[in-house]
Short mmCIF file of C-alpha atoms in Angstrom, two decimals:
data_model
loop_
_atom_site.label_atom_id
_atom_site.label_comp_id
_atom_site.label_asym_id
_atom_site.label_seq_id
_atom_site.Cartn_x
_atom_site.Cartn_y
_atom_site.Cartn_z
CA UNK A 212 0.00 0.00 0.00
CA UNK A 213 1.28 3.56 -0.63
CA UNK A 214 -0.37 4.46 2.80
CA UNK A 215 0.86 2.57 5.84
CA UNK A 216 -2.78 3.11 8.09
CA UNK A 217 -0.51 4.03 11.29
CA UNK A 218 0.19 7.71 9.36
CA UNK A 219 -3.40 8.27 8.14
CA UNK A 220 -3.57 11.20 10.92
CA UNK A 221 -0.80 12.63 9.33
CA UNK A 222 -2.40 13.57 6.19
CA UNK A 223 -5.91 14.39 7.99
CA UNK A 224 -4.42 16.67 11.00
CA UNK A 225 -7.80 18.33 11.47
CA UNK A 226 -9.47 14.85 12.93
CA UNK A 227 -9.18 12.99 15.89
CA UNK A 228 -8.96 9.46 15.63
CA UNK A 229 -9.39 7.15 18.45
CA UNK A 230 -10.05 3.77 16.40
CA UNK A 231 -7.59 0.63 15.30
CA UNK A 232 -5.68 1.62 11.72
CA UNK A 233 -6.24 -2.00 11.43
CA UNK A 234 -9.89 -1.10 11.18
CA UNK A 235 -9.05 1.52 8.20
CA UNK A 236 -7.72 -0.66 5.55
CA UNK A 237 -10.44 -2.26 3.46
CA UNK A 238 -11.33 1.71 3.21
CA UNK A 239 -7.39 2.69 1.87
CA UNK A 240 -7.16 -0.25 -0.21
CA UNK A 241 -10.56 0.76 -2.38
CA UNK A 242 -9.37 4.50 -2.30
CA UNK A 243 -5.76 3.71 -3.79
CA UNK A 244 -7.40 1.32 -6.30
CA UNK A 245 -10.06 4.06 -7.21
CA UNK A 246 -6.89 6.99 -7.59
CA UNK A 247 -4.78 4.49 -9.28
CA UNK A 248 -7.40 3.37 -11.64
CA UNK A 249 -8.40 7.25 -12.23
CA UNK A 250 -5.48 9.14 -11.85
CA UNK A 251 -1.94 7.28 -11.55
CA UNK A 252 -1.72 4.63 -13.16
CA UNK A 253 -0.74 0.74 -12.03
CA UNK A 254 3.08 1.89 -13.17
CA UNK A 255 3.28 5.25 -10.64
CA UNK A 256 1.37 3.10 -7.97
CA UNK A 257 3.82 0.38 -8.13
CA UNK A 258 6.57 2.83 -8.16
CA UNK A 259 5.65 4.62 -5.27
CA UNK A 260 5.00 1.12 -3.39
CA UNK A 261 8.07 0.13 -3.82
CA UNK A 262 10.56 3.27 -3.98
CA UNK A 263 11.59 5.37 -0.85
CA UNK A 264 13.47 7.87 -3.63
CA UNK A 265 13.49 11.56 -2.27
CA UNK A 266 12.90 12.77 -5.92
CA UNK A 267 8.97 10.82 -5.25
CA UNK A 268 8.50 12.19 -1.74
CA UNK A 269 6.17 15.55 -3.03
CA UNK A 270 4.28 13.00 -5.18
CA UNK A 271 3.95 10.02 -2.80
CA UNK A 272 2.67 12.87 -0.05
CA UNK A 273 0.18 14.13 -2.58
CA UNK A 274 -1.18 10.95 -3.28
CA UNK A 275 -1.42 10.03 0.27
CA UNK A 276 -3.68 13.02 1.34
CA UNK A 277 -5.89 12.12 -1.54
CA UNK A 278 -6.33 8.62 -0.59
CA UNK A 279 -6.43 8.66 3.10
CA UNK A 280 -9.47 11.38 2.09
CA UNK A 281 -10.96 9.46 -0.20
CA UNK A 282 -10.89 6.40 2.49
CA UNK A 283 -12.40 8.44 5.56
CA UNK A 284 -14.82 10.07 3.22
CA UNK A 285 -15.73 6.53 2.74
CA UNK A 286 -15.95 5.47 6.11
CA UNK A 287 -18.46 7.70 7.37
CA UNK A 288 -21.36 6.18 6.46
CA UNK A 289 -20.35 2.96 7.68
CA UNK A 290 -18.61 4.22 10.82
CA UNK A 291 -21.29 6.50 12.28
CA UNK A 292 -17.46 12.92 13.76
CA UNK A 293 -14.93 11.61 16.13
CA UNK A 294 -13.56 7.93 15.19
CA UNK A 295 -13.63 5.75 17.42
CA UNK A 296 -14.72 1.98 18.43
CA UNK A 297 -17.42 3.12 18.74
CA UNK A 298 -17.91 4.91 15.76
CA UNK A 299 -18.29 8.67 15.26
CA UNK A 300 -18.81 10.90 18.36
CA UNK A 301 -18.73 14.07 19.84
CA UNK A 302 -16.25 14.22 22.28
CA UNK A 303 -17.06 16.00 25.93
CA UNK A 304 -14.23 15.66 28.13
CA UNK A 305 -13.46 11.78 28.85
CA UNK A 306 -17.23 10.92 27.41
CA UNK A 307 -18.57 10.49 23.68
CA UNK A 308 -21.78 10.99 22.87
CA UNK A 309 -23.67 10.41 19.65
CA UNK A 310 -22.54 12.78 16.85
CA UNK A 311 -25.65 15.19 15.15
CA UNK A 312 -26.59 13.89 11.67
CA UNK A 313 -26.19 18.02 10.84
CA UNK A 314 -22.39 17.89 12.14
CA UNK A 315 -22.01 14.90 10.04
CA UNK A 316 -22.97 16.04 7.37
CA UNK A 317 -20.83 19.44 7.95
CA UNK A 318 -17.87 17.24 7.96
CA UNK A 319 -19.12 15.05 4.44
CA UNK A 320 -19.61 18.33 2.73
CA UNK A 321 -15.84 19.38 3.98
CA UNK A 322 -14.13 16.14 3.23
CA UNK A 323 -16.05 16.11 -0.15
CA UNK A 324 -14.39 19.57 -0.83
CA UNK A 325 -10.80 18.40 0.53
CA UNK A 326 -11.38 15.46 -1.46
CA UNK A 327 -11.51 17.46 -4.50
CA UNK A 328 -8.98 19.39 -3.68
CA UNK A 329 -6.16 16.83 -2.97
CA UNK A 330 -7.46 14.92 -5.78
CA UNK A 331 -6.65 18.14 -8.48
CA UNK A 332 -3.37 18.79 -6.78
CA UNK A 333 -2.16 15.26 -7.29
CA UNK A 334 -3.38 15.42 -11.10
CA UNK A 335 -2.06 19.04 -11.88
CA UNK A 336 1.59 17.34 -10.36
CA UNK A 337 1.47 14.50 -12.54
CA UNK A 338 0.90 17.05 -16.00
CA UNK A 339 3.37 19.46 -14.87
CA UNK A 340 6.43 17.04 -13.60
CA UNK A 341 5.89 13.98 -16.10
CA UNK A 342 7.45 16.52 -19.03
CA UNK A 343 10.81 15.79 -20.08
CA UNK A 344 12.86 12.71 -20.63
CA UNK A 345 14.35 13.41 -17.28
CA UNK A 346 11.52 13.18 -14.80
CA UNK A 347 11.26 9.55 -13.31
CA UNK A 348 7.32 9.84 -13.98
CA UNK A 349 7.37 10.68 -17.62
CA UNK A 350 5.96 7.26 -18.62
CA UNK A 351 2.59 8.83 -17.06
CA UNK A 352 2.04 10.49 -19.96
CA UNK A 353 2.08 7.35 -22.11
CA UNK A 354 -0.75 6.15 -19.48
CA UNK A 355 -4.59 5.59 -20.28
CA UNK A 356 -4.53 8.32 -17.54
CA UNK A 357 -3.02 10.79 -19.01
CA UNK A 358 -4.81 9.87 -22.35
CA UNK A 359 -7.96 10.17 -20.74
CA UNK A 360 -6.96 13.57 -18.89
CA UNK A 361 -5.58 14.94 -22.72
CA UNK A 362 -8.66 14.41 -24.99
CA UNK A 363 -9.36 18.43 -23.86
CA UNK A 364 -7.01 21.44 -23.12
CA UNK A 365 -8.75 21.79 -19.72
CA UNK A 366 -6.43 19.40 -18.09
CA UNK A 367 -7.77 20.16 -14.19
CA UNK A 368 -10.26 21.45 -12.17
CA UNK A 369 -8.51 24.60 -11.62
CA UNK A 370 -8.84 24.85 -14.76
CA UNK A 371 -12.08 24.13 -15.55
CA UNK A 372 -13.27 26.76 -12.31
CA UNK A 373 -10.56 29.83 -13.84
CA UNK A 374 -12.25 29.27 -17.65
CA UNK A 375 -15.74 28.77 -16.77
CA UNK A 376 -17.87 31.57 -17.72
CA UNK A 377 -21.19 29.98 -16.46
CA UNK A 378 -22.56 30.89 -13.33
CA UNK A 379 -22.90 27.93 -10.70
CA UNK A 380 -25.03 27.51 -7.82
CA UNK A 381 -22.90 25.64 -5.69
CA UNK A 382 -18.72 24.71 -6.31
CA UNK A 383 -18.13 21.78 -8.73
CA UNK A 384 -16.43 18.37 -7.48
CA UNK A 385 -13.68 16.81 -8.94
CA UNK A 386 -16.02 13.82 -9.60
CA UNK A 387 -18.46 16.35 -11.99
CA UNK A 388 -15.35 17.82 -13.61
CA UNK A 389 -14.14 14.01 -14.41
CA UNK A 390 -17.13 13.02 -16.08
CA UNK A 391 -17.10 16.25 -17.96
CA UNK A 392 -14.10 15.43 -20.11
CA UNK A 393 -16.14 13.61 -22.75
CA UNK A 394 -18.67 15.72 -23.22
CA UNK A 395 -15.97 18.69 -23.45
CA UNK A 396 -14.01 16.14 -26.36
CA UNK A 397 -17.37 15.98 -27.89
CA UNK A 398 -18.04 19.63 -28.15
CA UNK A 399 -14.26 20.44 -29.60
CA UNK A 400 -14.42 18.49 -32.29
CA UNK A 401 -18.22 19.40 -33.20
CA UNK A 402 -19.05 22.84 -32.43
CA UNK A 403 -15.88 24.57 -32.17
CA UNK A 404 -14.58 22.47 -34.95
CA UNK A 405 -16.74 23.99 -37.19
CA UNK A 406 -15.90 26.91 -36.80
CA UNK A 407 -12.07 26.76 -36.11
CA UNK A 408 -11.32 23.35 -38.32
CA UNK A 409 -10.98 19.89 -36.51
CA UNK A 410 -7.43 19.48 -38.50
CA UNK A 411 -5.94 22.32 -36.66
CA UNK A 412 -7.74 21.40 -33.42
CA UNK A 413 -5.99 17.81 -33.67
CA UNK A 414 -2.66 19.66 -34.65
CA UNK A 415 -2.99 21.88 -31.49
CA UNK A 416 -3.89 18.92 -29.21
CA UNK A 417 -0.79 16.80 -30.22
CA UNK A 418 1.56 19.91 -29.65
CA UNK A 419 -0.27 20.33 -25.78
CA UNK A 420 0.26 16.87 -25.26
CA UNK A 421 3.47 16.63 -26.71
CA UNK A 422 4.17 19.84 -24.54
CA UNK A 423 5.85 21.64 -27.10
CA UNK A 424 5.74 25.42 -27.21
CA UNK A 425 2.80 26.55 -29.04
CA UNK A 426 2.74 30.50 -30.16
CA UNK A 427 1.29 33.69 -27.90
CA UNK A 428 -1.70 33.94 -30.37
CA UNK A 429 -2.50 30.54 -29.97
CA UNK A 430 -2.51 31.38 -26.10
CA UNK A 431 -5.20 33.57 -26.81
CA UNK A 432 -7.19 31.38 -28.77
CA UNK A 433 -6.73 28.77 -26.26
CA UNK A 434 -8.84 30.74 -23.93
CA UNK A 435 -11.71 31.10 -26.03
CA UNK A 436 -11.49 27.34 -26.43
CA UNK A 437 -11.60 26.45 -23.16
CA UNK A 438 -14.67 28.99 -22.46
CA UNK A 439 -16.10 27.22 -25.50
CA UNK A 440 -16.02 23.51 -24.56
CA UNK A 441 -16.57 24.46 -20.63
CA UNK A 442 -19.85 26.52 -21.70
CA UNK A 443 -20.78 22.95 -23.64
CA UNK A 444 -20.71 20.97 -20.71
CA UNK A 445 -22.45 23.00 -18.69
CA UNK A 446 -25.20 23.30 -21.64
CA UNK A 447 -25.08 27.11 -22.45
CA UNK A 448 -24.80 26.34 -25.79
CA UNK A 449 -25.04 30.38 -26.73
CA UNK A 450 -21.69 30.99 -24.69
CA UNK A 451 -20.50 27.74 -26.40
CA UNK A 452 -20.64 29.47 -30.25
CA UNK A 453 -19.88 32.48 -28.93
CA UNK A 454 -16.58 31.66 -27.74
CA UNK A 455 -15.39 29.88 -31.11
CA UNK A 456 -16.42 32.49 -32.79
CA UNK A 457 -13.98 34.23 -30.98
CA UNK A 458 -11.50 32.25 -31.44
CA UNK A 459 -12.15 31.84 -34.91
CA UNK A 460 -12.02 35.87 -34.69
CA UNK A 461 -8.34 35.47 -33.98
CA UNK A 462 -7.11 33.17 -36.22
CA UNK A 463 -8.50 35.73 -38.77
CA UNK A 464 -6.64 38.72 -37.79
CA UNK A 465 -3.49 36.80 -37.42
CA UNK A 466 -3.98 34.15 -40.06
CA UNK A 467 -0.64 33.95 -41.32
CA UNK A 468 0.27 32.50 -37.85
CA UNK A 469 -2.83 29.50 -38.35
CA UNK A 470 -1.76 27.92 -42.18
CA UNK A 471 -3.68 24.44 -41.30
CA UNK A 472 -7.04 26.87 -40.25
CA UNK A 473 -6.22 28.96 -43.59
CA UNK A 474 -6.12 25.88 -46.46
CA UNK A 475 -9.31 23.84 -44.38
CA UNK A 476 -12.48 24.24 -45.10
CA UNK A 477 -13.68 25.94 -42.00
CA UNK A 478 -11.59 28.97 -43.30
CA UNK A 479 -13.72 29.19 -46.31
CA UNK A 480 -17.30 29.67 -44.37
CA UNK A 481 -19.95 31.98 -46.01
CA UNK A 482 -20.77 34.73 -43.28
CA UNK A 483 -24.31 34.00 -42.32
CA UNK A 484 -23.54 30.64 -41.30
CA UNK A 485 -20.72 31.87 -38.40
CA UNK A 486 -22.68 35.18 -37.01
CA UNK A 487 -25.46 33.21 -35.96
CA UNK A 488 -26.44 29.65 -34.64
CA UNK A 489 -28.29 28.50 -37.65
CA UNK A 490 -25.45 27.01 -39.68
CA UNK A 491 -23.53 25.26 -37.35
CA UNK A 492 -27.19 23.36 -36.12
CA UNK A 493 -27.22 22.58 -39.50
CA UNK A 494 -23.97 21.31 -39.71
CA UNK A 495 -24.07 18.80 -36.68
CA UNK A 496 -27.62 17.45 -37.45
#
């Protein structure tokens, strides 16, 4: 196990526990398999089983705080705030009484958001320290992981919250942000393709996850895709359309800088079908 169940309290300083680690185990071993499965990879789990190397120590700590929340996030239900033999209590002095369902849940709701939390810090480490021959996790990025993570340029879900120009009721999990990626794959290569061309959108998409340097202007129209394929999964398709045309409105002005967008045949669109939603319906029925 990555997590030897004596440290758990390490990586969840906030909360008392007065139970056996024993006791925590079958709850570790189904959160490591879930992050593994999701977000490292068999190879990084096995390497960070069995290697003590310094150079893993900011990734192995990482990955423990988001399994050992994962794991007590799982326990609660099962466990009945305080954990102990007993199960989850409100301490008062030496005695333990019963915790509230409400404080229970107060404690769900801020595990779910620390959950979230460690979960994007350990995946924005793995995309920024797997570039580069040198680092001793680059074979992440040959992962179904990191495959998975690359079908969009929102690679996160700091990402997703900094582009996202939809208003939201209440703050987006990591979970909702996962299951997001396809639907944002769908809409890049559908709606903003056709306005932007799906050639240079697969160009662009090998060069991110290729990390090679991509130009300023491109920055820029990055942006706009991002808003784009966010707005999609979040189903404001108006914000969706606007945003490639945006982009699309940059590639114009600077189209010397975009000559895969200049000889495709999204270039050539007739007017009326990109100032309005009409022609790209048509084109995706």
């Amino acid at each position: 196990m990555i997590v030897d169940p004596k440290n758990i309290s390490q990586y969840l300083p906030s909360i008392n526990f007065k139970v056996e680690p024993k006791r925590l185990i079958p709850y570790l071993v189904e959160a490591q398999r879930e992050i593994t499965d999701r977000i490292l990879g068999y190879d990084i789990e096995e390497l960070l089983v069995e290697n003590s190397d310094d150079n893993l120590s900011e990734l192995k700590n990482l990955a423990s705080r988001a399994i050992c929340v994962t794991a007590y996030l799982s326990a609660i239900p099962e466990m009945d705030l305080q954990l102990s033999e007993a199960g989850f209590v409100v301490a008062s002095n030496e005695a333990f009484s019963p915790a509230s369902k409400e404080r229970v849940e107060r404690l769900m709701h801020s595990l779910r958001r620390r959950k979230s939390a460690a979960l994007d810090n350990l995946l924005v480490f793995l995309v920024n320290n797997s570039k580069g021959d040198a680092s001793p996790i680059k074979d992440w990025r040959g992962s179904r992981q990191f495959s998975y993570f690359s079908q969009t340029p929102v690679l996160s879900l700091a990402e997703f919250e900094r582009f996202n120009l939809i208003e939201v009721s209440c703050e987006l999990s990591w979970d909702k942000f996962y299951s997001y990626i396809p639907i944002m794959k769908a809409n890049l290569h559908s709606t903003v393709a056709y306005y932007i061309s799906d050639i240079y959108i697969l160009n662009l998409m090998e060069r991110l996850r290729d990390a090679e340097p991509i130009l300023d202007v491109e920055r820029q129209v990055l942006v706009h895709i991002k808003g784009a394929i966010i707005a999609g999964a979040m189903d404001s398709r108006n914000i969706m359309i606007e945003e490639s045309i945006a982009a699309r409105k940059i590639m114009i002005d600077n189209i010397g800088q975009f000559p895969i967008f200049y000889k495709s045949d999204s270039y050539q669109l007739p007017e009326k079908s990109i100032s309005g939603t009409g022609g790209v319906s048509n084109f995706l029925v």
